[in-house]
Short mmCIF file of C-alpha atoms in Angstrom, two decimals:
data_model
loop_
_atom_site.label_atom_id
_atom_site.label_comp_id
_atom_site.label_asym_id
_atom_site.label_seq_id
_atom_site.Cartn_x
_atom_site.Cartn_y
_atom_site.Cartn_z
CA MET A 26 39.96 16.81 1.63
CA LYS A 27 38.53 19.97 3.01
CA LYS A 28 40.01 22.99 2.81
CA THR A 29 39.93 26.38 4.62
CA ILE A 30 39.78 29.13 1.50
CA VAL A 31 39.53 32.97 2.29
CA ILE A 32 38.09 34.92 -0.41
CA THR A 33 38.00 38.50 -0.59
CA GLY A 34 35.34 40.03 -3.17
CA GLY A 35 33.50 37.01 -2.24
CA THR A 36 29.92 38.47 -2.70
CA GLY A 37 29.77 39.13 -6.67
CA GLY A 38 31.37 37.99 -9.75
CA ILE A 39 34.23 36.34 -10.22
CA GLY A 40 34.93 36.11 -6.41
CA TYR A 41 31.16 34.86 -5.77
CA ALA A 42 31.35 32.18 -8.75
CA VAL A 43 34.65 30.63 -6.95
CA ALA A 44 33.05 30.64 -3.73
CA LEU A 45 29.95 28.74 -4.93
CA ALA A 46 32.47 26.51 -7.15
CA LEU A 47 34.56 25.44 -3.87
CA ALA A 48 31.35 25.15 -1.71
CA LYS A 49 30.34 22.28 -4.00
CA LYS A 50 33.36 20.51 -2.89
CA GLY A 51 32.60 20.80 0.75
CA ASN A 52 35.20 23.12 1.91
CA THR A 53 35.14 25.79 4.79
CA ILE A 54 34.35 29.03 3.10
CA ILE A 55 35.37 32.63 4.79
CA LEU A 56 34.14 35.24 2.18
CA GLN A 57 34.43 39.05 2.67
CA GLY A 58 32.39 41.75 0.91
CA ARG A 59 31.03 45.21 1.73
CA ASP A 60 27.19 44.54 2.00
CA THR A 61 26.25 42.85 4.87
CA GLU A 62 22.87 41.80 4.18
CA LYS A 63 23.85 40.32 0.57
CA GLY A 64 27.04 38.74 2.09
CA SER A 65 25.20 37.05 5.14
CA GLN A 66 22.78 35.72 2.94
CA ILE A 67 25.39 34.06 0.37
CA ALA A 68 27.07 32.60 3.39
CA GLU A 69 23.76 31.19 4.30
CA GLU A 70 23.25 29.81 0.86
CA LEU A 71 26.93 28.12 0.79
CA SER A 72 26.33 26.54 4.14
CA THR A 73 23.65 24.17 2.45
CA ILE A 74 25.92 22.88 0.04
CA ASN A 75 27.50 19.50 0.15
CA GLY A 76 28.45 19.84 3.89
CA SER A 77 30.50 22.94 3.36
CA SER A 78 30.75 25.86 6.25
CA ALA A 79 30.59 29.51 5.07
CA ARG A 80 31.16 32.83 6.54
CA PHE A 81 30.99 36.32 5.70
CA ILE A 82 33.06 39.41 7.31
CA ALA A 83 31.79 42.92 6.11
CA ALA A 84 34.82 45.19 5.41
CA ASP A 85 35.91 48.16 3.63
CA VAL A 86 39.25 47.52 1.56
CA SER A 87 39.80 50.66 0.25
CA THR A 88 41.12 51.75 3.90
CA ILE A 89 44.12 50.77 5.71
CA GLU A 90 41.57 50.35 8.90
CA GLY A 91 39.31 48.25 6.94
CA ILE A 92 42.03 46.00 5.70
CA LYS A 93 43.46 45.45 9.22
CA GLN A 94 40.39 45.03 10.73
CA LEU A 95 39.72 42.36 7.83
CA ALA A 96 42.73 40.34 9.06
CA GLY A 97 42.12 40.40 12.55
CA GLU A 98 38.29 39.10 11.80
CA ILE A 99 39.85 36.01 9.87
CA LYS A 100 42.12 35.58 12.56
CA LYS A 101 39.24 35.10 15.02
CA LEU A 102 37.91 32.52 12.76
CA THR A 103 40.54 30.10 11.78
CA ASN A 104 44.42 29.89 12.74
CA LYS A 105 45.03 28.14 9.16
CA ILE A 106 44.30 29.19 5.68
CA ASP A 107 44.71 26.57 2.95
CA VAL A 108 43.91 29.20 0.26
CA LEU A 109 43.91 32.56 -0.03
CA ILE A 110 41.92 33.92 -3.01
CA GLN A 111 42.27 37.65 -3.73
CA ALA A 112 39.48 38.80 -6.00
CA THR A 113 38.67 42.50 -5.08
CA GLY A 114 38.35 45.14 -7.81
CA THR A 115 37.28 48.24 -8.98
CA LEU A 116 37.51 50.62 -11.95
CA ASN A 117 37.06 54.29 -11.77
CA SER A 118 37.23 57.13 -14.43
CA GLN A 119 37.59 59.77 -11.69
CA ARG A 120 39.79 59.26 -9.15
CA SER A 121 38.37 59.20 -5.53
CA GLU A 122 40.34 59.81 -2.10
CA THR A 123 39.93 57.73 0.59
CA LYS A 124 40.73 58.77 4.47
CA ASP A 125 43.83 57.82 3.98
CA GLY A 126 44.95 59.81 1.05
CA LEU A 127 45.11 57.13 -1.10
CA TYR A 128 43.16 56.87 -4.41
CA GLY A 129 40.49 54.27 -4.14
CA SER A 130 41.35 51.77 -6.80
CA PHE A 131 45.04 51.47 -5.73
CA ALA A 132 43.95 50.46 -1.97
CA VAL A 133 41.24 47.88 -3.67
CA ASN A 134 43.16 46.53 -6.87
CA TYR A 135 46.77 46.28 -5.11
CA LEU A 136 47.38 47.53 -1.64
CA CYS A 137 44.65 45.48 0.41
CA LYS A 138 46.38 42.32 -1.90
CA PHE A 139 49.81 43.29 -0.58
CA MET A 140 48.76 43.57 3.25
CA LEU A 141 46.59 40.68 3.29
CA ASP A 142 49.07 38.74 2.11
CA GLU A 143 51.71 39.72 4.87
CA LEU A 144 49.03 39.98 7.63
CA LEU A 145 47.80 36.30 7.21
CA ILE A 146 51.50 35.06 6.65
CA GLU A 147 51.17 33.01 9.97
CA GLU A 148 47.78 31.50 9.12
CA LEU A 149 49.19 30.52 5.58
CA GLN A 150 52.21 29.10 7.22
CA ARG A 151 50.72 26.59 9.38
CA ALA A 152 48.37 25.04 6.92
CA GLN A 153 51.29 25.11 3.86
CA GLY A 154 48.65 27.36 1.82
CA LYS A 155 48.93 29.10 -1.20
CA ILE A 156 47.90 32.46 -2.57
CA ILE A 157 45.94 33.28 -5.78
CA ILE A 158 45.54 36.77 -7.15
CA VAL A 159 42.71 37.30 -9.66
CA GLY A 160 44.54 40.12 -11.97
CA GLY A 161 45.37 40.56 -15.52
CA PRO A 162 48.05 41.15 -18.33
CA LEU A 163 50.78 43.80 -18.12
CA ARG A 164 49.56 46.76 -20.20
CA LYS A 165 52.16 48.34 -22.49
CA ASN A 166 54.12 51.20 -21.13
CA ALA A 167 52.74 50.95 -17.55
CA LEU A 168 55.14 52.04 -15.06
CA ILE A 169 55.42 52.62 -11.09
CA ASN A 170 55.38 56.24 -10.64
CA PHE A 171 57.11 56.63 -7.26
CA GLU A 172 56.90 60.35 -7.46
CA ASP A 173 53.01 60.10 -7.76
CA LEU A 174 52.18 56.60 -6.56
CA GLN A 175 48.80 58.03 -5.84
CA MET A 176 48.42 59.72 -9.03
CA LYS A 177 47.16 62.70 -7.58
CA THR A 178 48.98 65.21 -10.72
CA SER A 179 48.35 62.72 -13.48
CA TYR A 180 45.20 60.33 -13.04
CA SER A 181 43.29 58.46 -15.94
CA LEU A 182 41.38 54.95 -15.80
CA MET A 183 44.34 53.43 -18.30
CA LYS A 184 46.99 54.47 -16.23
CA SER A 185 45.68 53.43 -13.29
CA ILE A 186 45.02 49.95 -14.49
CA GLY A 187 48.48 49.80 -15.88
CA GLN A 188 49.93 51.03 -12.40
CA ASN A 189 47.88 48.54 -10.23
CA MET A 190 48.44 45.52 -12.29
CA LEU A 191 52.06 46.11 -12.61
CA ALA A 192 52.12 46.57 -9.01
CA ILE A 193 50.47 43.31 -8.60
CA HIS A 194 52.82 41.46 -10.59
CA MET A 195 55.70 42.86 -8.82
CA HIS A 196 54.36 42.14 -5.50
CA ALA A 197 53.97 38.36 -6.45
CA GLN A 198 57.71 38.48 -7.85
CA GLU A 199 58.77 39.70 -4.55
CA PHE A 200 56.63 37.88 -2.24
CA ASN A 201 57.93 34.91 -4.12
CA LYS A 202 61.54 35.97 -3.81
CA ARG A 203 61.04 36.59 0.12
CA TYR A 204 58.89 33.06 0.89
CA GLY A 205 59.77 31.19 -1.89
CA THR A 206 57.59 27.82 -2.58
CA SER A 207 56.74 27.91 0.95
CA ILE A 208 53.53 29.77 0.49
CA PRO A 209 53.41 29.82 -3.41
CA ILE A 210 51.52 32.87 -4.93
CA ASN A 211 50.43 33.10 -8.63
CA VAL A 212 48.36 35.60 -10.63
CA ILE A 213 45.64 34.67 -12.84
CA ASN A 214 44.03 36.33 -15.94
CA ALA A 215 40.16 36.21 -15.77
CA GLY A 216 40.02 37.95 -19.17
CA VAL A 217 36.97 40.57 -19.79
CA VAL A 218 33.90 39.04 -17.67
CA LYS A 219 30.53 41.11 -17.45
CA THR A 220 30.32 41.20 -13.44
CA GLY A 221 29.41 45.17 -13.17
CA ILE A 222 32.87 46.30 -12.17
CA ASP A 223 32.61 48.88 -14.80
CA ARG A 224 29.66 50.77 -12.89
CA ASN A 225 31.67 53.50 -12.18
CA VAL A 226 33.42 53.91 -15.47
CA LYS A 227 32.24 56.65 -17.56
CA GLY A 228 32.26 58.72 -21.08
CA VAL A 229 34.14 56.73 -23.91
CA MET A 230 35.50 53.79 -22.06
CA LYS A 231 32.06 53.09 -20.66
CA PHE A 232 30.87 52.86 -24.30
CA LEU A 233 33.87 50.60 -25.46
CA PHE A 234 32.99 48.46 -22.39
CA THR A 235 29.55 48.32 -23.64
CA VAL A 236 29.81 47.81 -27.18
CA PHE A 237 32.99 45.53 -27.10
CA GLY A 238 32.60 43.76 -23.69
CA PRO A 239 30.18 40.97 -24.84
CA LEU A 240 32.35 40.43 -28.00
CA ILE A 241 35.60 39.69 -26.30
CA GLY A 242 34.25 38.51 -22.83
CA ASN A 243 33.66 35.23 -21.33
CA SER A 244 31.49 33.78 -18.62
CA VAL A 245 32.28 34.04 -15.16
CA GLU A 246 32.72 30.18 -15.11
CA LYS A 247 34.71 29.89 -17.68
CA ALA A 248 37.17 32.84 -15.62
CA VAL A 249 37.06 30.85 -12.68
CA LEU A 250 38.74 27.69 -13.97
CA ASN A 251 42.37 28.80 -13.77
CA VAL A 252 41.32 29.34 -10.03
CA LEU A 253 40.03 26.28 -9.47
CA ALA A 254 42.74 24.04 -10.99
CA LEU A 255 45.43 26.42 -8.98
CA THR A 256 43.18 25.96 -5.39
CA GLU A 257 43.25 21.76 -5.98
CA THR A 258 47.16 21.38 -7.36
CA LYS A 259 49.46 19.93 -5.34
CA SER A 260 52.06 22.01 -7.59
CA GLN A 261 54.59 24.58 -5.75
CA ASP A 262 54.92 26.67 -8.60
CA SER A 263 55.23 30.27 -7.75
CA GLY A 264 55.95 33.28 -8.59
CA TYR A 265 54.12 33.03 -12.22
CA PHE A 266 51.07 34.54 -14.60
CA PHE A 267 48.51 32.44 -15.87
CA PRO A 268 47.92 34.47 -19.20
CA LYS A 269 45.19 32.13 -21.05
CA VAL A 270 41.60 32.20 -19.67
CA ALA A 271 40.40 28.33 -18.39
CA LYS A 272 43.89 27.05 -19.64
CA PRO A 273 45.90 26.59 -16.32
CA SER A 274 48.58 24.37 -18.23
CA ILE A 275 50.28 27.74 -19.42
CA LYS A 276 52.03 29.98 -17.52
CA GLU A 277 54.68 32.47 -17.66
CA GLN A 278 57.44 33.20 -15.04
CA ILE A 279 57.04 37.13 -13.62
CA ASN A 280 60.37 38.51 -14.31
CA LEU A 281 60.38 42.45 -13.70
CA ASP A 282 62.57 44.80 -12.43
CA SER A 283 63.76 43.58 -9.12
CA PHE A 284 64.82 47.03 -7.88
CA ILE A 285 61.45 48.27 -8.53
CA ALA A 286 59.78 45.67 -7.06
CA SER A 287 61.63 45.66 -3.64
CA LYS A 288 61.38 49.34 -3.62
CA LEU A 289 57.32 48.97 -3.90
CA TRP A 290 57.74 46.45 -1.30
CA ASP A 291 59.45 48.84 1.21
CA GLU A 292 56.89 51.54 0.24
CA SER A 293 53.78 49.38 0.46
CA MET A 294 54.92 48.32 3.92
CA ARG A 295 55.06 52.30 4.89
CA ILE A 296 51.89 52.99 3.50
CA GLY A 297 50.26 50.18 5.32
CA LYS A 298 51.82 50.72 8.41
CA LEU A 299 53.11 47.47 8.73
CA ASN A 300 56.77 48.31 9.84
#
């Protein structure tokens, strides 16, 4: 059955690979990216595959305005979403700040996912849809520092990765608590994939990515298998993390501090001006 599928970060890396695979099944694809020319070309390409249709939306999801604009444009194209696949991601050795006063990777890696899940609730409910977040495992000693959530005083790439990934997992847990299996939400581990996400990584970490990335990495085709499996399944499992690349049968219930998860939800609503 043809599905309406929204993919953020759909013009490169994992997002593009997912879009291509789902177009081959004849679905309706709505993909987001920042490069209008590239995105339009991809949408044209996907629309020639197996009766599928694709539309592209240019949006900067590092800003609250851009995230809300994206949600608004999606609503213009469809009133129902069968699957929302969140595949945006960025890595930055140096902290950069958006016009909203947020640090960029917090906005792209976490906040846009939180906000879109909330802004597109009605469209997901109409289709009895599901949410799939491309993420990764939790880092040891990662924490949500509400006193410095934007890491203005203590920024590092690894701390940023840790906080953002923890926030994603907590979001999935809290979303599942609030909406239950009416809108299943799950996080998948795509593993280490050479997608260009490390282009803003410098110094020692750049060296480690360059040297060890090829040794421990996996192909984009393998990285998307869990996403494709969750897209097709009729299971209503929700609030899970799928830790093993290309093994959708292995899942772990996300079970984190419920007080912090609820507090993060409220803070994210405030930051995103969704109240």
